[in-house]
CSV table of C-alpha atoms in Angstrom, one decimal:
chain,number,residue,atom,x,y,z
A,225,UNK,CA,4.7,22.0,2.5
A,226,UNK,CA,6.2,24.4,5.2
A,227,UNK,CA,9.7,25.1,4.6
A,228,UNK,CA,11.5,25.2,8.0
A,229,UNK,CA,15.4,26.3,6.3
A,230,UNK,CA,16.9,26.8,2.7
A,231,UNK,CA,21.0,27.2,1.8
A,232,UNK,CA,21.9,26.1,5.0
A,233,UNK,CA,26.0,25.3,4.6
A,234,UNK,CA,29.2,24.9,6.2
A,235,UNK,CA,31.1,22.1,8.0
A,236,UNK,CA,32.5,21.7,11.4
A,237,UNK,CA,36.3,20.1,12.1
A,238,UNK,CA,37.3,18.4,15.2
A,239,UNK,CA,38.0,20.3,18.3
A,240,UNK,CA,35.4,22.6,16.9
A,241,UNK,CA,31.7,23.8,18.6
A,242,UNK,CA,29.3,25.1,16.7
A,243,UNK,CA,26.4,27.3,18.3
A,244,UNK,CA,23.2,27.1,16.2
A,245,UNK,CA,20.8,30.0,17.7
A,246,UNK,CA,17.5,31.0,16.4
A,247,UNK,CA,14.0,32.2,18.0
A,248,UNK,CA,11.4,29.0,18.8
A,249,UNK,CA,10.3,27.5,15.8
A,250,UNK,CA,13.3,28.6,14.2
A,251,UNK,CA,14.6,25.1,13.2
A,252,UNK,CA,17.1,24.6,15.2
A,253,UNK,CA,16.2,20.8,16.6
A,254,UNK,CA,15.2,19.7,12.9
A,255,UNK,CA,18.5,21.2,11.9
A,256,UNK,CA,19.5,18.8,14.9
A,257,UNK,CA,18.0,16.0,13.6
A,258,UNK,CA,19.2,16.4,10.1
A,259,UNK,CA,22.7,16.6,11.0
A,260,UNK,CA,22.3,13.4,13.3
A,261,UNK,CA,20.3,11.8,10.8
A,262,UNK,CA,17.0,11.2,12.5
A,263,UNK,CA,15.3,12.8,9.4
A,264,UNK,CA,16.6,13.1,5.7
A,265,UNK,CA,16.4,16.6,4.6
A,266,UNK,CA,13.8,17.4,1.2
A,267,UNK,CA,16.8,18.8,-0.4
A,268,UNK,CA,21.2,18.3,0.3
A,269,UNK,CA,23.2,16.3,2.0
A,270,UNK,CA,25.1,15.5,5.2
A,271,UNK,CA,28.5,13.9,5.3
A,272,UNK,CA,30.4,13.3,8.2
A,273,UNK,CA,34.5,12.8,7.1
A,274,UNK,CA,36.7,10.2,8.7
A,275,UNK,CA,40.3,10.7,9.1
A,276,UNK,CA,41.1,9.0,5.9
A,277,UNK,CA,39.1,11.4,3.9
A,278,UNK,CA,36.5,9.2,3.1
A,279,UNK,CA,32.8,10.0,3.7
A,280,UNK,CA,31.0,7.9,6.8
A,281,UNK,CA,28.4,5.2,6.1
A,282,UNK,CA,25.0,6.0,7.4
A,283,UNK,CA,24.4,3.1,8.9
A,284,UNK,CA,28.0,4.0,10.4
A,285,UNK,CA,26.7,7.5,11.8
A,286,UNK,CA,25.2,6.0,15.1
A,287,UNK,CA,28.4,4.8,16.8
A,288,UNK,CA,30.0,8.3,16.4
A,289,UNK,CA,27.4,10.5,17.6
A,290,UNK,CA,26.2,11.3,20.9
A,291,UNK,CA,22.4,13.3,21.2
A,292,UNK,CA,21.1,15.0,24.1
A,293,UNK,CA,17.8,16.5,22.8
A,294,UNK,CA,14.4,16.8,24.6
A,295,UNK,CA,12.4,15.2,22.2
A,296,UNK,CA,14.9,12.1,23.3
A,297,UNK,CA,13.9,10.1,26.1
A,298,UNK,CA,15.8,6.9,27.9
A,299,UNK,CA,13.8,4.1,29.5
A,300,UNK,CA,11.8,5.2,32.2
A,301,UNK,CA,11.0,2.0,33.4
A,302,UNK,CA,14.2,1.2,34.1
A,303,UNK,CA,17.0,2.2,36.2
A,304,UNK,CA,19.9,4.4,35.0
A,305,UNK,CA,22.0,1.7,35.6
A,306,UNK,CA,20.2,-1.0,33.4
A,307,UNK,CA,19.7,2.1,30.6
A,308,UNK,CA,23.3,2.6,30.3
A,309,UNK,CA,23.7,-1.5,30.2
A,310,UNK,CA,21.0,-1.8,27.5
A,311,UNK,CA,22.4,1.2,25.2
A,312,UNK,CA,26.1,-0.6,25.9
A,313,UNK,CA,25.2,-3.7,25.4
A,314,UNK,CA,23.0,-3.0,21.7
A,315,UNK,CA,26.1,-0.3,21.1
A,316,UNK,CA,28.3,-3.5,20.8
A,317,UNK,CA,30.6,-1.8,23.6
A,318,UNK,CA,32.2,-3.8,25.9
A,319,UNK,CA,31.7,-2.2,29.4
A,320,UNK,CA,31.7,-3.2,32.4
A,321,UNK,CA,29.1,-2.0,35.4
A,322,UNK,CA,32.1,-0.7,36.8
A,323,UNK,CA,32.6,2.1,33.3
A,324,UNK,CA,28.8,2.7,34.1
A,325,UNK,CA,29.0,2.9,37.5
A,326,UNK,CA,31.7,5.9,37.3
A,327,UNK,CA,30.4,7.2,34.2
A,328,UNK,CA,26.6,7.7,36.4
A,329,UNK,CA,29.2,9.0,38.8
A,330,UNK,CA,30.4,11.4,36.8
A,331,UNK,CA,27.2,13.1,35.8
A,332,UNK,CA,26.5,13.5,39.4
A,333,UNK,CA,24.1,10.5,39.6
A,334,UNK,CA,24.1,7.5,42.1
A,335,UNK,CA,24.5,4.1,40.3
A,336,UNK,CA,23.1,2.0,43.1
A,337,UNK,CA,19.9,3.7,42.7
A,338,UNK,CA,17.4,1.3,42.3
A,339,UNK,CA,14.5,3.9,41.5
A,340,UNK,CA,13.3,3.5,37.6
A,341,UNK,CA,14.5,6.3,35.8
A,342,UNK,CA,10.4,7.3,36.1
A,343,UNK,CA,11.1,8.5,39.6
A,344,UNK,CA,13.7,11.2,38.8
A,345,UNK,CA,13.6,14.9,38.5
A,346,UNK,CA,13.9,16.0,34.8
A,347,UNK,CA,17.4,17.6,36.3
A,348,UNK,CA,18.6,13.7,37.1
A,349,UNK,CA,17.1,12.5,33.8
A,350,UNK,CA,19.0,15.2,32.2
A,351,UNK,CA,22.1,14.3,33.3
A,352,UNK,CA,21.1,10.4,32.8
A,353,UNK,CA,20.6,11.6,28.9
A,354,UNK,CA,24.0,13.4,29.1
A,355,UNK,CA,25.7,10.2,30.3
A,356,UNK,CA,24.0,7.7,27.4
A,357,UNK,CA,25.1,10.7,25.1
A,358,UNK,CA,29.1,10.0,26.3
A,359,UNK,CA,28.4,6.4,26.8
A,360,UNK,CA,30.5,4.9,23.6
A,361,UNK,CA,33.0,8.1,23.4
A,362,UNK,CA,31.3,10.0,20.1
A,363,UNK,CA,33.4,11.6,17.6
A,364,UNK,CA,30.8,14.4,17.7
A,365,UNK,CA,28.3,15.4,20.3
A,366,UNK,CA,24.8,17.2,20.0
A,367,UNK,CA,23.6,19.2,22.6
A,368,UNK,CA,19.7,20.7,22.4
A,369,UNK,CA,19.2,22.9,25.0
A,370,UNK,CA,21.4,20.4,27.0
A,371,UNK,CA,21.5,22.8,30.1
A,372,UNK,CA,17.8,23.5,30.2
A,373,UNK,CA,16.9,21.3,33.2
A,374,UNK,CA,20.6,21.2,35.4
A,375,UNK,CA,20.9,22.8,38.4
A,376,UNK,CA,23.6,25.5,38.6
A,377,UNK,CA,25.9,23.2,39.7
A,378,UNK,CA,25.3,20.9,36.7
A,379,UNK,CA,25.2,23.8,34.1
A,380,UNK,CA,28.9,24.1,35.7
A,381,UNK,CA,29.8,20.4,34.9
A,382,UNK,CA,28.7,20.4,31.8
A,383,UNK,CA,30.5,23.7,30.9
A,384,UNK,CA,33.5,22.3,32.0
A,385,UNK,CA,32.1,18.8,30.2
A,386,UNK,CA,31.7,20.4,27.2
A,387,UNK,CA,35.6,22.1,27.0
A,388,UNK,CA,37.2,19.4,27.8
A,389,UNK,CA,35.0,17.4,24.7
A,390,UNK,CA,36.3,19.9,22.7
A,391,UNK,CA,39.9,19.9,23.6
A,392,UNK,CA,39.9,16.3,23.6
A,393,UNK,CA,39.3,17.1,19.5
A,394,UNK,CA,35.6,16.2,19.9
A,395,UNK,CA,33.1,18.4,17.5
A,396,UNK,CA,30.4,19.5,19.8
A,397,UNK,CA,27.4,21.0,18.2
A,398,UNK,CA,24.9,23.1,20.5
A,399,UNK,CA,21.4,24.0,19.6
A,400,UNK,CA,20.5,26.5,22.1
A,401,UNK,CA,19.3,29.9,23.2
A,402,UNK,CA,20.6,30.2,26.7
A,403,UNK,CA,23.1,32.6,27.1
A,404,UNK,CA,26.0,31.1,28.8
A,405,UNK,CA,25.7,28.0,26.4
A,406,UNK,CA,26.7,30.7,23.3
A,407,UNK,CA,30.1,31.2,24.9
A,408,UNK,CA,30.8,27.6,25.0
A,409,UNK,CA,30.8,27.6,21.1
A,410,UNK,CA,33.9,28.8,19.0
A,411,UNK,CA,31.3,29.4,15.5
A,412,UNK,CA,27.5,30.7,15.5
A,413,UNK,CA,25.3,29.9,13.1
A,414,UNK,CA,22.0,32.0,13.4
A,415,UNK,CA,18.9,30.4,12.0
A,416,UNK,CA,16.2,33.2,10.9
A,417,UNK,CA,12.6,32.3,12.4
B,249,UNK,CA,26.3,-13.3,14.0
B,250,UNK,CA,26.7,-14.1,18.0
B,251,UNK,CA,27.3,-9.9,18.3
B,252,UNK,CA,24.2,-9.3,16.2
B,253,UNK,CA,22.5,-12.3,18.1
B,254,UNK,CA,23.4,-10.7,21.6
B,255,UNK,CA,22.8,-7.2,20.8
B,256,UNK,CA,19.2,-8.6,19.9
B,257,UNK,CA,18.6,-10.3,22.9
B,258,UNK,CA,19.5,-6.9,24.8
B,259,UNK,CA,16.1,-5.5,22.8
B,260,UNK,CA,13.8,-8.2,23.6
B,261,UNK,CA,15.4,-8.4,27.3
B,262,UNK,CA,14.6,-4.5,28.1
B,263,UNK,CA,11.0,-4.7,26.1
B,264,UNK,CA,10.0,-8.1,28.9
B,265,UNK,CA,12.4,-6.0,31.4
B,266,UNK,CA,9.8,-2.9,31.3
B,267,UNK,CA,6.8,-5.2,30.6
B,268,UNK,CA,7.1,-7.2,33.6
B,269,UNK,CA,7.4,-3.8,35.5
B,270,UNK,CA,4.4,-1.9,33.8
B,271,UNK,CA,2.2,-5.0,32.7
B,272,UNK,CA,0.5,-3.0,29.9
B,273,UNK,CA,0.4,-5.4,26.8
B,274,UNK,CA,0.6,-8.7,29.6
B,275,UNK,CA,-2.8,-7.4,30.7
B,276,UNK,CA,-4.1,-6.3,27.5
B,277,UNK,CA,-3.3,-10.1,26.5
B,278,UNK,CA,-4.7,-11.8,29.4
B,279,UNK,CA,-7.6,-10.0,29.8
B,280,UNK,CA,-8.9,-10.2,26.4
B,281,UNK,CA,-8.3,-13.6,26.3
B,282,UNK,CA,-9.8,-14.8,29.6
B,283,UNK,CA,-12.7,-12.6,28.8
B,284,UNK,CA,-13.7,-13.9,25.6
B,285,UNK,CA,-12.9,-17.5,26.2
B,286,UNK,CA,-15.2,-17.0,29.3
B,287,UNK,CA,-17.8,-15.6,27.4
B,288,UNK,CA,-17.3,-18.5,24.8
B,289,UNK,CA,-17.5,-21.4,27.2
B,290,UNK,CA,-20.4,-19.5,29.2
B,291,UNK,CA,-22.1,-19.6,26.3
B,292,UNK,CA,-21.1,-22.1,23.8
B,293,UNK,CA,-20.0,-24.8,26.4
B,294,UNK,CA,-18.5,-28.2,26.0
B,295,UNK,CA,-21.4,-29.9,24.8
B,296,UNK,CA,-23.7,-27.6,22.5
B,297,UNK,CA,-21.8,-28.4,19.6
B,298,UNK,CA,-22.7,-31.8,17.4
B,299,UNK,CA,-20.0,-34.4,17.6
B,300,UNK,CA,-18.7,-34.2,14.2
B,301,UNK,CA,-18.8,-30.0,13.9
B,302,UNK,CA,-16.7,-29.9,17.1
B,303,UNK,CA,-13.4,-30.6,15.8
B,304,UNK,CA,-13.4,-27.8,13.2
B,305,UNK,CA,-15.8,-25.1,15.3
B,306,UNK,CA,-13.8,-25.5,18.2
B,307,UNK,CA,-10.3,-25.0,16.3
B,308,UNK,CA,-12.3,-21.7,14.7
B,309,UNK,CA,-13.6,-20.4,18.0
B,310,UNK,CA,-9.3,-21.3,19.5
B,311,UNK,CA,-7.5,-19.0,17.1
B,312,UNK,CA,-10.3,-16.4,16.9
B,313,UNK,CA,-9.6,-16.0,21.0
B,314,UNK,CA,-6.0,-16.1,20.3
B,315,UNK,CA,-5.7,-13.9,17.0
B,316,UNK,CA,-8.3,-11.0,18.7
B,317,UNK,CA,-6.1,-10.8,22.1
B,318,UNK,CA,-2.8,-10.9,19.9
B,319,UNK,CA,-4.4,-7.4,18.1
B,320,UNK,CA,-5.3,-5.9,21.5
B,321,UNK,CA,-1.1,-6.4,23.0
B,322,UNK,CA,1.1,-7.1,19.8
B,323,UNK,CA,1.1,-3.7,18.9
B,324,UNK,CA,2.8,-1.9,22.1
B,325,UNK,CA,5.9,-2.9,21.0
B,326,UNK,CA,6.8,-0.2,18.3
B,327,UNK,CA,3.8,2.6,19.5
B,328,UNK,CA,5.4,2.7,22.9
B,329,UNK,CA,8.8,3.2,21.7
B,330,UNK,CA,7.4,6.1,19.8
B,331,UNK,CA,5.0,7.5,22.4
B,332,UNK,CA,7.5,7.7,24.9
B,333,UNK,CA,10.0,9.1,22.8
B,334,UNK,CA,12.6,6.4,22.8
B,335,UNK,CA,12.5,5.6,19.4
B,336,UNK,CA,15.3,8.2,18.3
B,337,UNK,CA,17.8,7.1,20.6
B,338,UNK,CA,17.2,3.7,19.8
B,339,UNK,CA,17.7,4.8,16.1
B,340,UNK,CA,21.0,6.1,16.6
B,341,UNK,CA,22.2,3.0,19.1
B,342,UNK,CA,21.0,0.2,17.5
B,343,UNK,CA,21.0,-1.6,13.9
B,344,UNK,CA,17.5,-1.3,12.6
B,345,UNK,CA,17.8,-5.5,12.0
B,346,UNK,CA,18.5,-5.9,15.5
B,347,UNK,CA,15.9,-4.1,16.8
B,348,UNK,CA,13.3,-5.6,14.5
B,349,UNK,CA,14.5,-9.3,15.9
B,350,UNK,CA,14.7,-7.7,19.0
B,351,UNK,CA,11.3,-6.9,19.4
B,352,UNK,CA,10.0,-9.9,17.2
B,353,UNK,CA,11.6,-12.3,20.0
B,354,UNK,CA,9.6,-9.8,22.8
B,355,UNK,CA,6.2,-10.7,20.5
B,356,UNK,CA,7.0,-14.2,20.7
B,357,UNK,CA,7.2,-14.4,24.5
B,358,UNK,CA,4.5,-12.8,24.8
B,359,UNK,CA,2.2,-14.6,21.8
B,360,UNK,CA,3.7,-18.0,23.5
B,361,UNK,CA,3.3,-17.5,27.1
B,362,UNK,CA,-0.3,-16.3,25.8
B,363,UNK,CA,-0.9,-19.8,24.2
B,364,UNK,CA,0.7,-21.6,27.2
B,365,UNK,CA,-2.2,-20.4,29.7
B,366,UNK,CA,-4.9,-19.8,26.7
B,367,UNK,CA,-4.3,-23.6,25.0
B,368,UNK,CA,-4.8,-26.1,28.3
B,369,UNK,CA,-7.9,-24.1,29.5
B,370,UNK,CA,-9.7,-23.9,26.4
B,371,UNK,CA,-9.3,-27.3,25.8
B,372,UNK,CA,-10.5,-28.5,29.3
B,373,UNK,CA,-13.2,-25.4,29.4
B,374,UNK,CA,-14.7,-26.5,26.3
B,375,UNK,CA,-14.2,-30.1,26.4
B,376,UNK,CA,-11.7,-29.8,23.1
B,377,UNK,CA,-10.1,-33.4,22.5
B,378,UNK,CA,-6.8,-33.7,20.6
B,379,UNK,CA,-5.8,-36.6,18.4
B,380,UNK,CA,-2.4,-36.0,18.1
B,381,UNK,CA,-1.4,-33.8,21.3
B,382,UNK,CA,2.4,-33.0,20.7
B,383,UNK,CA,1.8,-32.2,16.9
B,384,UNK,CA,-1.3,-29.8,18.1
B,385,UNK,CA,1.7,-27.9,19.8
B,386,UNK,CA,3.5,-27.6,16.7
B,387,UNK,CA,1.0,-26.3,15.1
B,388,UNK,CA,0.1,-23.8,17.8
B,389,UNK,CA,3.6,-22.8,17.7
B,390,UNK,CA,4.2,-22.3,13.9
B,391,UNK,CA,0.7,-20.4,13.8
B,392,UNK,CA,2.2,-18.5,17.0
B,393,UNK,CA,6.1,-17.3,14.9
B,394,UNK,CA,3.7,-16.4,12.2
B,395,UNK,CA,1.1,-14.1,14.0
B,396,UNK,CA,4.3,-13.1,15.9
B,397,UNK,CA,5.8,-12.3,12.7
B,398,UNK,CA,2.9,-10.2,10.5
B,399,UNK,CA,1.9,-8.1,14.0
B,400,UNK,CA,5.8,-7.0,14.7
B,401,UNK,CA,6.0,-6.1,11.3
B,402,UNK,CA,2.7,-4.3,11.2
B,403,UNK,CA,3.1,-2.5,14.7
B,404,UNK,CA,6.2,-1.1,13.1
B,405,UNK,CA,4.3,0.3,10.3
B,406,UNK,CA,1.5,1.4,12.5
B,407,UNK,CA,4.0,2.9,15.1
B,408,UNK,CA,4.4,5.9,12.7
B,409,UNK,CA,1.0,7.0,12.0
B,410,UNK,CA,-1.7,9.0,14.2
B,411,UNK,CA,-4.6,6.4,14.0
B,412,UNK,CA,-2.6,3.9,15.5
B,413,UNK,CA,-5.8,1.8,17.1
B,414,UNK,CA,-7.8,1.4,14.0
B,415,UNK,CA,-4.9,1.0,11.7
B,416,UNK,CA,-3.4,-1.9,13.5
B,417,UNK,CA,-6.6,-3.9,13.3
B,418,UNK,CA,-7.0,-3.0,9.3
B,419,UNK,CA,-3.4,-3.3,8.7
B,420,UNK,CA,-3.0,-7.4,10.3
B,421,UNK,CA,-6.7,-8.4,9.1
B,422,UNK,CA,-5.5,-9.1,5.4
B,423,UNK,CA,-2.2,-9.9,6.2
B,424,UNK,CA,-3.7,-12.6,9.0
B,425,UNK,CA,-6.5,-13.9,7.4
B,426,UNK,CA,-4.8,-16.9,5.1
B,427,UNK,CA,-2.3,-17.7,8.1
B,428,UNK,CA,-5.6,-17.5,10.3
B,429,UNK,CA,-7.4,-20.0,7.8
B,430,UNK,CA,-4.6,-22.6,7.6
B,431,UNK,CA,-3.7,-22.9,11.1
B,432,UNK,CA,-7.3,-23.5,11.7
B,433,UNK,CA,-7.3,-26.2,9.1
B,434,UNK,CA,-4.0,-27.6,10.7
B,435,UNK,CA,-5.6,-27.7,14.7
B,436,UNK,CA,-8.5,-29.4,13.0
B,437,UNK,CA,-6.8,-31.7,11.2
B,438,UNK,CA,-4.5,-32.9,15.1
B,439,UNK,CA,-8.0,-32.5,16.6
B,440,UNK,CA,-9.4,-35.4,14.2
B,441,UNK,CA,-6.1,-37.3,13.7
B,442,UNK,CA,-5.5,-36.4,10.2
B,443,UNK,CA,-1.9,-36.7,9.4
B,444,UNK,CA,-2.0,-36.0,5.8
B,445,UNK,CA,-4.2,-33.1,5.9
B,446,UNK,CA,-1.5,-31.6,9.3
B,447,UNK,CA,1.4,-32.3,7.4
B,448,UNK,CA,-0.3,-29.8,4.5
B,449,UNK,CA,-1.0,-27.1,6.7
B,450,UNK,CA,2.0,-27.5,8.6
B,451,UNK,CA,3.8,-26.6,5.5
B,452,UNK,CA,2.0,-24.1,4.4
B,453,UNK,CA,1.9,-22.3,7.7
B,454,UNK,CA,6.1,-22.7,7.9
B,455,UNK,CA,6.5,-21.5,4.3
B,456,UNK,CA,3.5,-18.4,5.2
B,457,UNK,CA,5.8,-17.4,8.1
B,458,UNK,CA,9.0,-17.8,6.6
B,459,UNK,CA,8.1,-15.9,3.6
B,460,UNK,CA,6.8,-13.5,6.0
B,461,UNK,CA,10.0,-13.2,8.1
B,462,UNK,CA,12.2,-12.1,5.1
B,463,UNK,CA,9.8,-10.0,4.0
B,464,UNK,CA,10.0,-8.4,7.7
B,465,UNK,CA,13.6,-8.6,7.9
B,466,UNK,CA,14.1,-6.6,4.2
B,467,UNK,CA,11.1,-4.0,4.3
B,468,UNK,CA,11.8,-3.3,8.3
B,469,UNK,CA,15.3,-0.9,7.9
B,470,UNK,CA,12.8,1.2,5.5
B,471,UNK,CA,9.8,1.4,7.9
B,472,UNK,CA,12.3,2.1,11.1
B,473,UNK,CA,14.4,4.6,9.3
B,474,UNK,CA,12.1,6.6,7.1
């Protein structure tokens, strides 16, 4: 059995953004997927606090996380409309089409679109990710390599996405190795390929 | 329960949603079926069989068409979820029993709108007379939720592994083989009017699939999540 990381600890707080770096192969989406719970580590544990001091449910993790990851994909068959309706509508949240019409909106994408998601650049499914990411308001947000696909323009919107996540007390976690994404982050964690 | 209900609907809605757009498992379904069923009645007909071996051959020959066509479609549910990388974001959004319902009710349209067009031409293609019509769609449909049932469960299972084909197939065959056997006893028994020997398979078909479903609904969370 390979061993991808050992001692890895700490803990993030609200309002906080962690940078995880490290060279490809490094670890940094399992890390990802650990934290998110997506896969159980061998060894340790992951808690995610609630205000009251008591530890989060896993079956509870879901509704406060948000993941934008490449190894994620949304519904290609369908439009970005009817994704954010189906991830609403098994999320238990009760949107409207008018919160995902602005939310589409907001991540630069047209919500009367009627192409399946199939037809878009992997810039527009990007962003489509970044909006199902946002799409129930996530105590704590992942971001893998989130910027990897955005035009410059969208690198700059989710920049300014990202701070305002963060001063809205959001934890924002960021798995990356682009430049400009480091600055975004307040800690570093470097993982050792 | 109505949240839990609705939230399941949403899975099976977007599974038939993306089917009807892409076809994949529709076609897989159809064509098998029409294929062999031709081949069956090209060869077989509706009158090489003796009287009195009809009822029983023909009720073998009904659910072999149906239970081979069911392996070559059931299975998409889970494998394309994981083969198009969807699965983790449904992981995350969704409560592992709703998605199992989800895609069970997806299975069931399908395995039904498969009988509805497979039943009425076999039975005119091969000259296959029923006794007791509206009981012989009872049957059809209990043996239907249970093959529904044992593939959605399987294709989960199956969704996780490399050898996804083969493993299907080996995977359903034990599991399907005594529901296979007792709903061909229960067709034959509303082919040749037999109400005692329905009622008995009837039962035992309900209590195979219901057994089945908690099964399903207990051992699914583990399969989904690990």
């Amino acid at each position: 059995m390979r061993v991808v990381f050992r001692a890895v600890s700490g803990e993030a707080r609200p309002g906080e953004a962690l940078v995880i770096t490290g060279p490809n192969g490094s670890g940094k989406s399992t890390l990802l997927a650990i934290l998110c719970g997506l896969l159980r580590p061998t060894k340790g544990v992951v808690r995610y606090r609630r205000q009251d001091g008591d530890d989060l449910p896993r079956d509870e993790w879901g509704r406060h996380l948000g993941v934008v990851a490449p190894s994620m994909a949304v519904y290609e068959e369908l439009t970005a409309l009817e994704n954010l309706r189906f991830y609403a509508r098994v999320r238990g949240l009760a949107l409207e089409d008018a919160g995902h019409r602005a939310l589409l909106e907001r991540v630069g994408l047209d919500p009367d679109r009627s192409t399946p998601v199939r037809g878009y650049s992997t810039g527009m499914a990007q962003r489509l990710k970044i909006a199902q990411a946002l799409l129930h308001s996530p105590s704590v947000l992942f971001f893998d390599e989130a910027s990897s696909n955005l035009d410059p323009s969208g690198q700059d919107w989710l920049e300014g996405h990202v701070r305002l996540l963060i001063d809205e007390g959001r934890t924002v976690v960021l798995a990356t190795n682009d430049r400009r994404e480091m600055t975004w982050g307040s800690r570093n964690v470097s993982l050792v390929g | 329960m109505s949240r839990w209900l609705a939230e399941a609907l949403a899975v099976a809605a977007k599974d038939l949603r993306a089917e009807f757009r892409t076809r994949v498992a529709l076609n897989s379904l159809a064509l098998f079926a029409l294929t062999t069923l031709a081949a069956v009645s090209y060869t077989i007909g509706p009158y090489r069989l003796a009287t009195e071996d009809r009822p029983f051959l023909l009720s073998v020959l009904l659910w072999i068409v149906i239970f081979f066509a069911a392996l070559a479609g059931l299975d998409r549910s889970f494998v394309k979820e994981e083969e198009s990388h969807t699965a983790p974001l449904l992981r995350l959004a969704a409560a592992p029993t709703v998605v199992w319902a989800g895609k069970l009710l997806y299975n069931l349209v399908l395995i039904f709108a498969l009988m509805a067009m497979l039943a009425p031409l076999f039975c005119v293609l091969m000259g296959f007379e029923i006794a007791m019509p509206w009981r012989f769609v009872l049957v059809l449909a209990a043996g239907g939720y249970g093959l529904a049932v044992i593939t959605t469960i399987v294709a989960a299972i199956i969704a996780q592994a490399l050898t996804r084909g083969a493993l299907f197939s080996v995977l359903s065959l034990p599991l399907l083989l005594p529901l296979l056997i007792i709903v061909i006893e229960g067709t034959t028994a509303v082919a040749t009017g037999d109400l005692a020997s329905y009622s008995e398979s009837l039962r035992a078909i309900v209590t195979m699939a219901g057994a089945m479903t908690i099964v399903s609904a207990f051992l699914f969370p583990v399969v989904w999540r690990d």
